[in-house]
Amino acid sequence: ERSCKYADHFITVSEYSKKEIMKYLHIPKEKITVVPNAVDSSIYHPDYTPQQIKKVRKKLKLDERYFLYLGTIEPRKNIERLIGAYARLCKKVKNAPQLVLAGGRGWLCEGIYKKAEELGLGPTGLHLQPGGGADPQSSEHLPSQRRACLQGVL
């Protein structure tokens, strides 16, 4: 807090962080600028050809239609609830799109995998793709994978 008194200006990555800084450190909003994290647009862009997307789907064994969760697999992300909702969808909708969980294994993630197993979600519905972004080799296909999904799941 003491250092904040001497700063001319603050930069943060999100509106949420800005509000927290204002709330807890009592910094006026005029002294805070939000600058979102940058993206390498040579890799992450929407201009993938259908052939590129098809190649990635084939390599990763993904259906044509799927929901994508991309992030660390850990309890605080509420993935068990997502899996439960997906299991209910599968009971109601014939040929429901795949649910793809792509990301590195986080802390206490065993319960998430156990939940999927308990609900009987296996190779046809739930697709667990390790890596996600931690390993450059496993992340090379993520941009086109994200572009091809029906809906990203947050």
mmCIF file of C-alpha atoms in Angstrom:
data_model
loop_
_atom_site.group_PDB
_atom_site.id
_atom_site.type_symbol
_atom_site.label_atom_id
_atom_site.label_comp_id
_atom_site.label_asym_id
_atom_site.label_seq_id
_atom_site.Cartn_x
_atom_site.Cartn_y
_atom_site.Cartn_z
ATOM 1 C CA GLU A 1 0.000 0.000 0.000
ATOM 2 C CA ARG A 2 2.816 2.396 0.803
ATOM 3 C CA SER A 3 4.299 2.043 -2.681
ATOM 4 C CA CYS A 4 0.949 2.930 -4.217
ATOM 5 C CA LYS A 5 1.077 6.395 -2.692
ATOM 6 C CA TYR A 6 4.147 7.222 -4.770
ATOM 7 C CA ALA A 7 3.025 5.785 -8.111
ATOM 8 C CA ASP A 8 1.993 8.210 -10.843
ATOM 9 C CA HIS A 9 -0.108 5.652 -12.677
ATOM 10 C CA PHE A 10 -1.151 1.970 -12.571
ATOM 11 C CA ILE A 11 -1.528 -0.547 -15.378
ATOM 12 C CA THR A 12 -3.569 -3.714 -14.938
ATOM 13 C CA VAL A 13 -4.812 -6.476 -17.256
ATOM 14 C CA SER A 14 -8.569 -6.380 -16.561
ATOM 15 C CA GLU A 15 -11.501 -4.226 -15.511
ATOM 16 C CA TYR A 16 -11.978 -6.575 -12.573
ATOM 17 C CA SER A 17 -8.431 -5.904 -11.354
ATOM 18 C CA LYS A 18 -8.961 -2.187 -11.823
ATOM 19 C CA LYS A 19 -12.062 -2.289 -9.620
ATOM 20 C CA GLU A 20 -10.216 -4.304 -6.981
ATOM 21 C CA ILE A 21 -7.338 -1.799 -6.971
ATOM 22 C CA MET A 22 -9.817 1.053 -6.594
ATOM 23 C CA LYS A 23 -11.692 -0.746 -3.828
ATOM 24 C CA TYR A 24 -8.833 -2.055 -1.706
ATOM 25 C CA LEU A 25 -6.060 0.431 -2.403
ATOM 26 C CA HIS A 26 -8.299 3.495 -2.790
ATOM 27 C CA ILE A 27 -6.670 4.545 -6.067
ATOM 28 C CA PRO A 28 -8.770 6.905 -8.231
ATOM 29 C CA LYS A 29 -9.942 5.389 -11.513
ATOM 30 C CA GLU A 30 -8.182 8.154 -13.483
ATOM 31 C CA LYS A 31 -4.843 6.774 -12.309
ATOM 32 C CA ILE A 32 -5.514 3.227 -13.569
ATOM 33 C CA THR A 33 -5.315 2.026 -17.175
ATOM 34 C CA VAL A 34 -6.479 -1.404 -18.337
ATOM 35 C CA VAL A 35 -4.197 -3.003 -20.915
ATOM 36 C CA PRO A 36 -5.345 -6.547 -21.806
ATOM 37 C CA ASN A 37 -2.772 -9.277 -22.333
ATOM 38 C CA ALA A 38 -1.412 -9.362 -25.873
ATOM 39 C CA VAL A 39 -1.949 -12.157 -28.377
ATOM 40 C CA ASP A 40 0.331 -13.324 -31.178
ATOM 41 C CA SER A 41 -1.978 -12.666 -34.138
ATOM 42 C CA SER A 42 0.257 -14.690 -36.460
ATOM 43 C CA ILE A 43 -0.876 -17.790 -34.541
ATOM 44 C CA TYR A 44 -4.227 -16.813 -33.007
ATOM 45 C CA HIS A 45 -6.516 -15.559 -35.734
ATOM 46 C CA PRO A 46 -9.893 -16.538 -37.247
ATOM 47 C CA ASP A 47 -8.624 -17.234 -40.777
ATOM 48 C CA TYR A 48 -8.108 -20.996 -40.727
ATOM 49 C CA THR A 49 -9.143 -22.869 -43.836
ATOM 50 C CA PRO A 50 -11.680 -25.680 -43.573
ATOM 51 C CA GLN A 51 -8.879 -28.057 -44.592
ATOM 52 C CA GLN A 52 -6.665 -26.902 -41.697
ATOM 53 C CA ILE A 53 -9.504 -27.320 -39.221
ATOM 54 C CA LYS A 54 -10.392 -30.767 -40.581
ATOM 55 C CA LYS A 55 -6.752 -31.872 -40.301
ATOM 56 C CA VAL A 56 -6.572 -30.792 -36.663
ATOM 57 C CA ARG A 57 -9.910 -32.412 -35.797
ATOM 58 C CA LYS A 58 -8.726 -35.671 -37.364
ATOM 59 C CA LYS A 59 -5.372 -35.599 -35.559
ATOM 60 C CA LEU A 60 -7.020 -34.872 -32.197
ATOM 61 C CA LYS A 61 -9.933 -37.280 -32.844
ATOM 62 C CA LEU A 62 -12.558 -34.567 -32.443
ATOM 63 C CA ASP A 63 -16.080 -34.709 -33.775
ATOM 64 C CA GLU A 64 -17.227 -32.051 -36.184
ATOM 65 C CA ARG A 65 -19.376 -30.511 -33.439
ATOM 66 C CA TYR A 66 -17.967 -29.957 -29.955
ATOM 67 C CA PHE A 67 -17.939 -27.633 -26.980
ATOM 68 C CA LEU A 68 -14.481 -26.538 -25.858
ATOM 69 C CA TYR A 69 -13.213 -25.790 -22.378
ATOM 70 C CA LEU A 70 -9.650 -24.500 -22.530
ATOM 71 C CA GLY A 71 -7.828 -23.942 -19.266
ATOM 72 C CA THR A 72 -6.217 -25.630 -16.319
ATOM 73 C CA ILE A 73 -8.196 -28.627 -15.064
ATOM 74 C CA GLU A 74 -8.817 -27.765 -11.407
ATOM 75 C CA PRO A 75 -11.769 -27.494 -8.989
ATOM 76 C CA ARG A 76 -11.938 -23.701 -8.817
ATOM 77 C CA LYS A 77 -12.894 -23.654 -12.513
ATOM 78 C CA ASN A 78 -16.181 -25.434 -11.678
ATOM 79 C CA ILE A 79 -15.527 -28.147 -14.257
ATOM 80 C CA GLU A 80 -17.368 -30.813 -12.247
ATOM 81 C CA ARG A 81 -20.550 -28.782 -12.650
ATOM 82 C CA LEU A 82 -19.848 -28.399 -16.368
ATOM 83 C CA ILE A 83 -19.426 -32.176 -16.671
ATOM 84 C CA GLY A 84 -22.665 -32.738 -14.739
ATOM 85 C CA ALA A 85 -24.557 -30.349 -17.017
ATOM 86 C CA TYR A 86 -23.064 -32.045 -20.050
ATOM 87 C CA ALA A 87 -24.146 -35.465 -18.761
ATOM 88 C CA ARG A 88 -27.719 -34.144 -18.422
ATOM 89 C CA LEU A 89 -27.543 -32.763 -21.968
ATOM 90 C CA CYS A 90 -26.412 -36.156 -23.273
ATOM 91 C CA LYS A 91 -29.446 -37.817 -21.649
ATOM 92 C CA LYS A 92 -31.823 -35.354 -23.315
ATOM 93 C CA VAL A 93 -30.215 -34.770 -26.698
ATOM 94 C CA LYS A 94 -29.422 -37.594 -29.055
ATOM 95 C CA ASN A 95 -25.983 -37.174 -30.644
ATOM 96 C CA ALA A 96 -25.036 -34.257 -28.385
ATOM 97 C CA PRO A 97 -21.807 -32.508 -29.409
ATOM 98 C CA GLN A 98 -18.616 -33.662 -27.728
ATOM 99 C CA LEU A 99 -17.329 -31.828 -24.684
ATOM 100 C CA VAL A 100 -13.590 -31.248 -25.022
ATOM 101 C CA LEU A 101 -11.594 -30.357 -21.925
ATOM 102 C CA ALA A 102 -8.186 -29.135 -23.042
ATOM 103 C CA GLY A 103 -5.668 -28.020 -20.492
ATOM 104 C CA GLY A 104 -2.945 -28.925 -18.079
ATOM 105 C CA ARG A 105 -3.673 -30.920 -14.944
ATOM 106 C CA GLY A 106 -4.069 -28.551 -12.009
ATOM 107 C CA TRP A 107 -4.196 -29.042 -8.271
ATOM 108 C CA LEU A 108 -6.770 -31.502 -6.906
ATOM 109 C CA CYS A 109 -7.974 -32.403 -10.415
ATOM 110 C CA GLU A 110 -8.536 -36.105 -9.709
ATOM 111 C CA GLY A 111 -12.128 -35.453 -8.601
ATOM 112 C CA ILE A 112 -12.934 -33.929 -11.961
ATOM 113 C CA TYR A 113 -11.800 -37.022 -13.838
ATOM 114 C CA LYS A 114 -13.604 -39.229 -11.321
ATOM 115 C CA LYS A 115 -16.840 -37.260 -11.842
ATOM 116 C CA ALA A 116 -16.645 -37.844 -15.603
ATOM 117 C CA GLU A 117 -16.077 -41.542 -15.019
ATOM 118 C CA GLU A 118 -18.978 -41.788 -12.525
ATOM 119 C CA LEU A 119 -21.332 -40.170 -15.036
ATOM 120 C CA GLY A 120 -20.301 -42.622 -17.713
ATOM 121 C CA LEU A 121 -18.791 -40.031 -19.985
ATOM 122 C CA GLY A 122 -16.172 -41.697 -22.082
ATOM 123 C CA PRO A 123 -14.584 -41.507 -25.509
ATOM 124 C CA THR A 124 -17.822 -40.768 -27.366
ATOM 125 C CA GLY A 125 -18.787 -37.691 -25.381
ATOM 126 C CA LEU A 126 -16.119 -36.291 -23.126
ATOM 127 C CA HIS A 127 -12.726 -35.788 -24.703
ATOM 128 C CA LEU A 128 -9.866 -35.062 -22.348
ATOM 129 C CA GLN A 129 -7.018 -33.442 -24.187
ATOM 130 C CA PRO A 130 -3.944 -32.979 -22.047
ATOM 131 C CA GLY A 131 -1.576 -30.084 -22.488
ATOM 132 C CA GLY A 132 -3.674 -27.172 -23.530
ATOM 133 C CA GLY A 133 -0.984 -24.587 -23.463
ATOM 134 C CA ALA A 134 1.699 -25.726 -21.093
ATOM 135 C CA ASP A 135 3.575 -27.644 -23.772
ATOM 136 C CA PRO A 136 4.266 -25.933 -27.112
ATOM 137 C CA GLN A 137 3.903 -29.229 -28.975
ATOM 138 C CA SER A 138 0.444 -29.848 -27.569
ATOM 139 C CA SER A 139 -0.662 -26.250 -28.066
ATOM 140 C CA GLU A 140 0.221 -25.946 -31.747
ATOM 141 C CA HIS A 141 -3.308 -26.871 -32.799
ATOM 142 C CA LEU A 142 -5.204 -24.826 -30.225
ATOM 143 C CA PRO A 143 -5.904 -21.781 -32.392
ATOM 144 C CA SER A 144 -7.681 -23.746 -35.099
ATOM 145 C CA GLN A 145 -9.276 -26.000 -32.474
ATOM 146 C CA ARG A 146 -10.786 -22.936 -30.810
ATOM 147 C CA ARG A 147 -11.961 -21.633 -34.175
ATOM 148 C CA ALA A 148 -13.680 -24.918 -35.024
ATOM 149 C CA CYS A 149 -15.648 -25.451 -31.811
ATOM 150 C CA LEU A 150 -19.378 -24.824 -31.551
ATOM 151 C CA GLN A 151 -19.024 -22.886 -28.331
ATOM 152 C CA GLY A 152 -16.221 -22.086 -25.963
ATOM 153 C CA VAL A 153 -17.085 -22.882 -22.359
ATOM 154 C CA LEU A 154 -15.856 -20.517 -19.650
#
